[in-house]
Coordinates of C-alpha atoms and ligand atoms in Angstrom, one line a residue:
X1 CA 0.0 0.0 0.0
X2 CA 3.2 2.1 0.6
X3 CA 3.1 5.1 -2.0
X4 CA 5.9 5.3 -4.3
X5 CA 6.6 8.7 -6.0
X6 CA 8.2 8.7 -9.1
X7 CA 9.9 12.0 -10.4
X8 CA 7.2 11.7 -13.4
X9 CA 3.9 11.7 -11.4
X10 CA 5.6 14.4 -9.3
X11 CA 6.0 16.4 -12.7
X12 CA 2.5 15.5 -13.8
X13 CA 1.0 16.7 -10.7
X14 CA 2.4 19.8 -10.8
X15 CA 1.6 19.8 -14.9
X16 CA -1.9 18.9 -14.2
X17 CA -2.2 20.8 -11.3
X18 CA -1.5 24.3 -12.9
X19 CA -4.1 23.5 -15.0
X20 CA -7.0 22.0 -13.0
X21 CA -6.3 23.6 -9.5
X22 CA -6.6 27.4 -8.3
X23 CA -2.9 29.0 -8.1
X24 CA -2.1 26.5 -5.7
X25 CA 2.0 25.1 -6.8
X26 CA 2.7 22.9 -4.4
X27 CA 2.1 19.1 -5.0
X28 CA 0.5 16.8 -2.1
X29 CA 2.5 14.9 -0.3
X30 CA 0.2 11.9 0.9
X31 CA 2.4 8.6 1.9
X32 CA -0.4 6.2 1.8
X33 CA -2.9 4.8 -0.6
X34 CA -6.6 5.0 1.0
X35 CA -9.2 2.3 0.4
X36 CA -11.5 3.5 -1.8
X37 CA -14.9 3.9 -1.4
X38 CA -16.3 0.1 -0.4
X39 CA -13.8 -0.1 2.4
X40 CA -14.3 0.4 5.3
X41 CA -13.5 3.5 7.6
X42 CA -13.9 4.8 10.9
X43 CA -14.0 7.4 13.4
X44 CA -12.7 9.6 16.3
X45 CA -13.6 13.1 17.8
X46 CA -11.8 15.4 20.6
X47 CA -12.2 18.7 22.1
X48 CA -11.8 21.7 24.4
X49 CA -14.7 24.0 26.0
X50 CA -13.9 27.1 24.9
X51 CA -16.0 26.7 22.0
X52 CA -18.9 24.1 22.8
X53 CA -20.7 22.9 20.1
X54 CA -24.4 22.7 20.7
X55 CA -25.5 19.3 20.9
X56 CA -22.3 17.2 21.8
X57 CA -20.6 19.3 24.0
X58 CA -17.5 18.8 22.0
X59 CA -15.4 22.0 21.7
X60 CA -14.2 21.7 18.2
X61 CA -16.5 23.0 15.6
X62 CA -14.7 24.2 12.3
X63 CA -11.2 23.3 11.6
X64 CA -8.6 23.1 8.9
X65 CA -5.3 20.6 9.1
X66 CA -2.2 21.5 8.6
X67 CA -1.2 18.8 6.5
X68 CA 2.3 18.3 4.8
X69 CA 4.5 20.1 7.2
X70 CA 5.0 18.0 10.6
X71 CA 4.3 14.9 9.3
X72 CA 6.6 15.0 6.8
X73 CA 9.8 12.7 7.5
X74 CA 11.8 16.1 8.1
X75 CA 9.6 19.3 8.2
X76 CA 9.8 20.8 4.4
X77 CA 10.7 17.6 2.5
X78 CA 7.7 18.0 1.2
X79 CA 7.9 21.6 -0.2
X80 CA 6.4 23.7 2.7
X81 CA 7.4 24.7 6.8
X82 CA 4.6 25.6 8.9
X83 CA 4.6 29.4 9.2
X84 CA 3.5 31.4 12.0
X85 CA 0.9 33.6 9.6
X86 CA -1.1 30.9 9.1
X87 CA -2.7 30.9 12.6
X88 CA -3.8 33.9 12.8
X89 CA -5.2 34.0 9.0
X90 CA -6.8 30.8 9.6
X91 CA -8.7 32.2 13.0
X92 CA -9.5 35.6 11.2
X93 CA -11.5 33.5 8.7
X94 CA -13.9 31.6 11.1
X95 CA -12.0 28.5 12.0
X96 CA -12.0 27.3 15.6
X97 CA -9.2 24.8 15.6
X98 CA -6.4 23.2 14.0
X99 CA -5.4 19.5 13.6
X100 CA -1.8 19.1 13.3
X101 CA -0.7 16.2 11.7
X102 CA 3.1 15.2 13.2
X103 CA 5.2 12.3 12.4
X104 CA 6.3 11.5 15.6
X105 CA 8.1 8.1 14.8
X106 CA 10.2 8.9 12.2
X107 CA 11.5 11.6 15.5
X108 CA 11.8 9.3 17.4
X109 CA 14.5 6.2 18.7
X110 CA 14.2 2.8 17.8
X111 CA 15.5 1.0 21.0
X112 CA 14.2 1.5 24.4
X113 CA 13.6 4.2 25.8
X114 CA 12.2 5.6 22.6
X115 CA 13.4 8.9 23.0
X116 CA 11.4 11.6 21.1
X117 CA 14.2 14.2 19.7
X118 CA 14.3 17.5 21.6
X119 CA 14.8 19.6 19.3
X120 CA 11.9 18.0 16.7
X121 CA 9.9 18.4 20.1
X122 CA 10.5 22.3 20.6
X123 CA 9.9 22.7 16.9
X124 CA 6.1 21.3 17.6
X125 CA 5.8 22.8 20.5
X126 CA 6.4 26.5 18.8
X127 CA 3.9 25.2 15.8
X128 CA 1.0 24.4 18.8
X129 CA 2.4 27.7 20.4
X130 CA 1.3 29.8 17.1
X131 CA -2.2 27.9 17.3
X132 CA -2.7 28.9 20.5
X133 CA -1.7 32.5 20.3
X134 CA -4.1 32.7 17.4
X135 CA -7.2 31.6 19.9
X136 CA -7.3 28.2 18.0
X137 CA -7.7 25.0 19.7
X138 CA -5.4 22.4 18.6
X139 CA -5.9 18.3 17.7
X140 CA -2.5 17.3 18.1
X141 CA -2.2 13.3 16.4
X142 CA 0.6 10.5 15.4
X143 CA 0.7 10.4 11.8
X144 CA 2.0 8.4 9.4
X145 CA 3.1 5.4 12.2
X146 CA 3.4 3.0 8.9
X147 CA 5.7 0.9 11.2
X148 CA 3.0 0.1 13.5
X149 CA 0.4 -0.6 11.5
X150 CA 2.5 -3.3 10.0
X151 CA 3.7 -4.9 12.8
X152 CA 1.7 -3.7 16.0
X153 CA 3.2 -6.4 18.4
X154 CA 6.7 -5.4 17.8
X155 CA 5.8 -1.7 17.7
X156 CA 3.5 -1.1 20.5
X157 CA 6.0 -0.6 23.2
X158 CA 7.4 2.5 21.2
X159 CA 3.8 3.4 20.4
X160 CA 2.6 3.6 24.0
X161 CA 6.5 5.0 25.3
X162 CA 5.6 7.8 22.8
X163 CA 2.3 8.6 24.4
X164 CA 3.4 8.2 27.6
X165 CA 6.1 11.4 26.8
X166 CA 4.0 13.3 24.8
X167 CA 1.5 13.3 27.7
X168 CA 4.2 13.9 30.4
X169 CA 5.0 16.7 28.4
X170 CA 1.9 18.2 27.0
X171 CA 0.4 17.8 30.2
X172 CA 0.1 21.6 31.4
X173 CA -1.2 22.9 28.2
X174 CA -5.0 24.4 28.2
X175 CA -7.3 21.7 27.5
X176 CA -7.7 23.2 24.3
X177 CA -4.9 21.3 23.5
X178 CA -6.7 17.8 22.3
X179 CA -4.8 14.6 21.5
X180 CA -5.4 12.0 18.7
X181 CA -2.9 9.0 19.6
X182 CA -3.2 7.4 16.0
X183 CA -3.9 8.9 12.6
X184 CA -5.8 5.9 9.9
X185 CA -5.0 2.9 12.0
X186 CA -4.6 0.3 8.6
X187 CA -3.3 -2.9 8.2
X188 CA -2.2 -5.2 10.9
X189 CA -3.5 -2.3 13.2
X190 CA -7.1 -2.8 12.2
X191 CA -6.7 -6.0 14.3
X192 CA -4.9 -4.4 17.4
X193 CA -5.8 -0.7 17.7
X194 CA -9.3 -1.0 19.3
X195 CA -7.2 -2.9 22.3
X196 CA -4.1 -0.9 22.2
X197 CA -6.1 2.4 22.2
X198 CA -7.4 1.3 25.5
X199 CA -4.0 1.2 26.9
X200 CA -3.3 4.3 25.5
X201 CA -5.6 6.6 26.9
X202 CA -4.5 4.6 30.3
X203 CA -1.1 5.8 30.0
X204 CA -2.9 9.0 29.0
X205 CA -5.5 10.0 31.7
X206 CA -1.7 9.2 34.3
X207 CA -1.2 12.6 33.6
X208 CA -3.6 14.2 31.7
X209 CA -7.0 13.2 33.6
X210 CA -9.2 15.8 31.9
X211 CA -7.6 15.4 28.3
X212 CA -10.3 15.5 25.4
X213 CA -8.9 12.2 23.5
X214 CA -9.4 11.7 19.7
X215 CA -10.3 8.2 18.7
X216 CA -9.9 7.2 15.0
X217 CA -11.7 3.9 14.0
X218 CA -9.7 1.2 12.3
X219 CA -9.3 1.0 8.3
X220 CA -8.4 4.2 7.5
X221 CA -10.7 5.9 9.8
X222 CA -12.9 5.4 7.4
X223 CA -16.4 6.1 7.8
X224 CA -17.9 2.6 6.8
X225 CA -15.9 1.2 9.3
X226 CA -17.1 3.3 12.4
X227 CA -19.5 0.6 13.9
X228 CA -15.9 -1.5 14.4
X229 CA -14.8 1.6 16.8
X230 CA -14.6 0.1 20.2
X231 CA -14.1 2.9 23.7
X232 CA -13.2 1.8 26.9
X233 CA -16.0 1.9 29.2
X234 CA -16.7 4.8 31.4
X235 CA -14.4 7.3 30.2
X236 CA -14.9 10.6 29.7
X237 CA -14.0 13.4 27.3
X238 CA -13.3 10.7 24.4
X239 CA -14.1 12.0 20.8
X240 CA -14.9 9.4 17.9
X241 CA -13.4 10.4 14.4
X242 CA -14.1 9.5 10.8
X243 CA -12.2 10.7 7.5
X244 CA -14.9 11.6 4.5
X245 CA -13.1 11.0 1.4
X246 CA -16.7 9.7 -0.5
X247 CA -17.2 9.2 -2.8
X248 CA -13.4 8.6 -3.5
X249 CA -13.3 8.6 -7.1
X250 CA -14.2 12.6 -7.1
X251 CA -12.0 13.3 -4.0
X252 CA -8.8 11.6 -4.9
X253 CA -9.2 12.0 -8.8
X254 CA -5.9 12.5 -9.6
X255 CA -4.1 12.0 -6.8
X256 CA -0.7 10.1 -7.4
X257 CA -1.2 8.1 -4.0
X258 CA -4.5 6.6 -4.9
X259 CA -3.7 3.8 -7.3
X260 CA -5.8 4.4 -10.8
X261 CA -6.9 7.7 -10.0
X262 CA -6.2 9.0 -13.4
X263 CA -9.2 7.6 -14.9
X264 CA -11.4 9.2 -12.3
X265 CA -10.0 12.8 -14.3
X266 CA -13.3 14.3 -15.0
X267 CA -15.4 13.2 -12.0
X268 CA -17.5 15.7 -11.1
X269 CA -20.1 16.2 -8.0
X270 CA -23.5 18.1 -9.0
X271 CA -25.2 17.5 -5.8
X272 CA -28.0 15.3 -7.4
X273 CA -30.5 13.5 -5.2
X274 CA -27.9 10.1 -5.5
X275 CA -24.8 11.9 -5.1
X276 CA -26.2 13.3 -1.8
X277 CA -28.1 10.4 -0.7
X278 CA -25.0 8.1 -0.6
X279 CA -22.7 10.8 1.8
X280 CA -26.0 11.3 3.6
X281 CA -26.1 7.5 4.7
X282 CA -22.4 7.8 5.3
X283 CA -22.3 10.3 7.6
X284 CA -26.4 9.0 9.3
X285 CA -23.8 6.4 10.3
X286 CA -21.6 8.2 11.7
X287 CA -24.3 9.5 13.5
X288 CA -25.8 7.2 15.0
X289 CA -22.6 4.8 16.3
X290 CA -21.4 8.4 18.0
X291 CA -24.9 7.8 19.9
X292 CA -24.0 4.7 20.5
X293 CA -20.9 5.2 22.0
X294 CA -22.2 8.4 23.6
X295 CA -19.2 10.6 22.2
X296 CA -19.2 13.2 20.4
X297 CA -18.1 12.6 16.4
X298 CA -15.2 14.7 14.7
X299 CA -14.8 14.5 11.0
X300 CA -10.9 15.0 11.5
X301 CA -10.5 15.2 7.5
X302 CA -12.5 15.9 4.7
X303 CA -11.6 17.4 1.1
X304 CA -11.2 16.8 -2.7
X305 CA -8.3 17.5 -4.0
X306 CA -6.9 19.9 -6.7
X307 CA -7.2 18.0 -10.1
X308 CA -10.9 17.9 -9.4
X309 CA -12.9 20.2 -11.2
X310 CA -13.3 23.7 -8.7
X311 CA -16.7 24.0 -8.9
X312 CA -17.5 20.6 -7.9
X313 CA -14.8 20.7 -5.1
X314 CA -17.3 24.3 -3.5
X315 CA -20.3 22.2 -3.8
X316 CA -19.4 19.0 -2.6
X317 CA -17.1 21.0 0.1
X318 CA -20.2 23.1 1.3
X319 CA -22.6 20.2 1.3
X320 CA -20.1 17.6 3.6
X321 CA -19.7 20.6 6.3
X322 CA -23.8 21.5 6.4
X323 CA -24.6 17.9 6.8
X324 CA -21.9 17.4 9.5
X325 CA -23.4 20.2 11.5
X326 CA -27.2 19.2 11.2
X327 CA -25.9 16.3 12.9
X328 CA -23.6 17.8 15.5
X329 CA -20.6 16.9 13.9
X330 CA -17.6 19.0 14.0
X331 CA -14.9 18.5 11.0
X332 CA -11.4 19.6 10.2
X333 CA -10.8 20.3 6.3
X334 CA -7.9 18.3 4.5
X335 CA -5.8 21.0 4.1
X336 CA -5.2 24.2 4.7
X337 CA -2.0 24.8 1.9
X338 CA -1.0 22.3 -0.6
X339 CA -3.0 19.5 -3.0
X340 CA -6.4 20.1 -1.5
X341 CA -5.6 23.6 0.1
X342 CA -7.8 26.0 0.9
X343 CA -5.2 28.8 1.1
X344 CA -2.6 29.7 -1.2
X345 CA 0.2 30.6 1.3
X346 CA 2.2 32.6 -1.7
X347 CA -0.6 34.8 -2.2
X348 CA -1.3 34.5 1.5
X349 CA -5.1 34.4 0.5
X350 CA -7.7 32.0 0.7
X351 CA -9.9 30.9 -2.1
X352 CA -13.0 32.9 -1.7
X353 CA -15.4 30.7 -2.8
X354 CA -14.0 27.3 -1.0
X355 CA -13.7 28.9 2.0
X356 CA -16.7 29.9 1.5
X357 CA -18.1 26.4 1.4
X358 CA -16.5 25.8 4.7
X359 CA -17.4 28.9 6.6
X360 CA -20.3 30.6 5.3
X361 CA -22.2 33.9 5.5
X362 CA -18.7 35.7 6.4
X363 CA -17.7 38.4 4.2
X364 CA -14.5 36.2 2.5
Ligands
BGC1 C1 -2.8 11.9 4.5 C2 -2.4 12.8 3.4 C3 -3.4 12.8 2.2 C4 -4.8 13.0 2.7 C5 -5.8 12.7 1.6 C6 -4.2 12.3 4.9 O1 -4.5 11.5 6.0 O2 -1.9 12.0 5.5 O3 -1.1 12.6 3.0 O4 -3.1 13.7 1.3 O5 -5.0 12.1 3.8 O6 -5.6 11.5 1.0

């Protein structure tokens, strides 16, 4: 499943891209192939008070990820460093939070006592710093922990001996601050996470009792997969999240990480009765299992990316937020500068209309 980036699809991104996508130059820098749109999915949600949604009492509302910077295998090896502007343009447009995606594995030792670097750590911790100078909330998650999801058993040590710093460390921040201890468990993890999660947020609540905690469901996160989602019993202040990629073939059309994805070029999303019907049912289901499970539910990533036609990306993009919040979902865009971007950081603008989509009735 591993992506493999060839110097040609880089090129014909960026060819494609400059003809298909709104000013934005830099290419996405995804490391995984998703499962398309009959696989199954999944779920998580955190959050802090200072902004309570209505009906869950989760904190988060609207967000936007800042994807391709921290969880890159060194910050910029994909083409971009977070940059302390952002934070403030992103809450001057009517988010409420960030998710920042950091790869803390590949910053981490290999042998006991799987040391996080300190000087990868102070970097994050001026990133989350920005946020929170900027009034954002922030969902702080693992990404990209390929190593674990292929071999959980000899991996889980250094997965929960991560946590268990992070947490020391984080551990006086406002509770703004949220954590998501695993991006898209896939693999071997979709056997192991909904056990191993348990022992996280044990190690968690040690030091971090009132922590919001973001759960993603197994196989991606996707949403088809959210019934699998199992929480630990009696806790508190967990968040169930899903990732809404659907359908895929419009979403990922295009994208060199999703295997056959140029012969979805052309896809479009008119917001018929059957388009909307089948992300309706979707997210019903995400729905109801966060009833279930009596947590809140957090869309953690949604977006189409840049090779899809623009006005099908606003529609689709506006219609996936409404229906998350008639049902008391809050979400996180996927992303706020790159493949899917909502902001062209050159420019230092967003694009009117898609933010739009995301945050309406605001004078963009
Ligand atoms: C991945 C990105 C990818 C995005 C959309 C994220 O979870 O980390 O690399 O671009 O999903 O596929």
């Amino acid at each position: 499943m591993a992506k493999r980036r060839s110097a040609f699809l880089l090129l014909a991104t960026l060819l494609l891209a400059s003809c298909a996508a709104p000013a934005s130059t830099v290419p996405p820098a995804a490391t995984t192939e998703k499962p398309t749109a009959t696989a199954p999915a999944v779920t998580a949600v955190a959050a802090p008070s200072r902004t309570p949604s209505p009906d869950t009492g989760c904190p988060l509302r609207r967000g936007v990820n800042i994807g391709n910077c921290l969880e890159a295998p060194q910050e910029g090896a994909w083409g971009m460093k977070a940059q302390q502007e952002w934070f403030a343009a992103v809450a001057e447009a009517g988010f409420d939070h960030v998710r920042i995606p950091v790869a803390w594995s590949a910053h981490t030792g290999k042998e006991l006592p799987y040391a996080i670097d300190e000087v990868f750590l102070k970097r994050v911790d001026e990133v989350v710093g920005w946020a929170l100078d900027a009034g954002l909330a922030v969902v702080m998650n693992m990404h990209h922990f390929a190593e674990y999801c292929e071999d959980p058993a000899g991996q889980r040590e250094r997965l929960f001996a991560i946590w268990e710093q992070l947490a020391e460390h984080y551990k006086g921040m406002p509770e703004t601050v949220l954590f998501e201890p695993l991006n898209e468990p896939n693999g071997n993890a979709d056997r192991t996470f909904n056990n191993d999660v348990a022992e996280l947020i044990r190690i968690i609540r040690k030091t971090n009792p009132d922590r919001w905690i973001v759960v993603d469901g197994v196989h991606w996160a996707n949403l088809q997969n959210i019934g699998s989602l199992r929480l630990p019993e009696g806790e508190k202040r967990l968040i169930a999240s899903v990732h809404m990629y659907e359908p895929f073939q419009f979403t990922h059309q295009g994208a060199s990480w999703a295997a056959g994805s140029g012969a979805w070029l052309g896809t479009t999303w008119e917001g018929t009765d059957k388009e909307k019907k089948f992300v309706d049912d979707l997210l019903d289901l995400a729905e109801s299992t966060g009833k279930k499970l009596d947590v809140p539910v957090y869309v953690g990533e949604f977006g189409a990316y840049g090779m899809a036609d623009f006005e099908s990306r606003v529609l689709w993009t506006d219609y996936i937020a409404r229906q998350c919040e008639q049902r008391g979902m809050s979400w996180a865009y996927w992303e706020l500068y790159s493949g899917f971007g909502v902001y062209d950081s050159g420019r230092k603008k967003f694009y009117d209309k898609l933010l739009g989509a995301l945050i309406p009735g605001e004078d963009h």
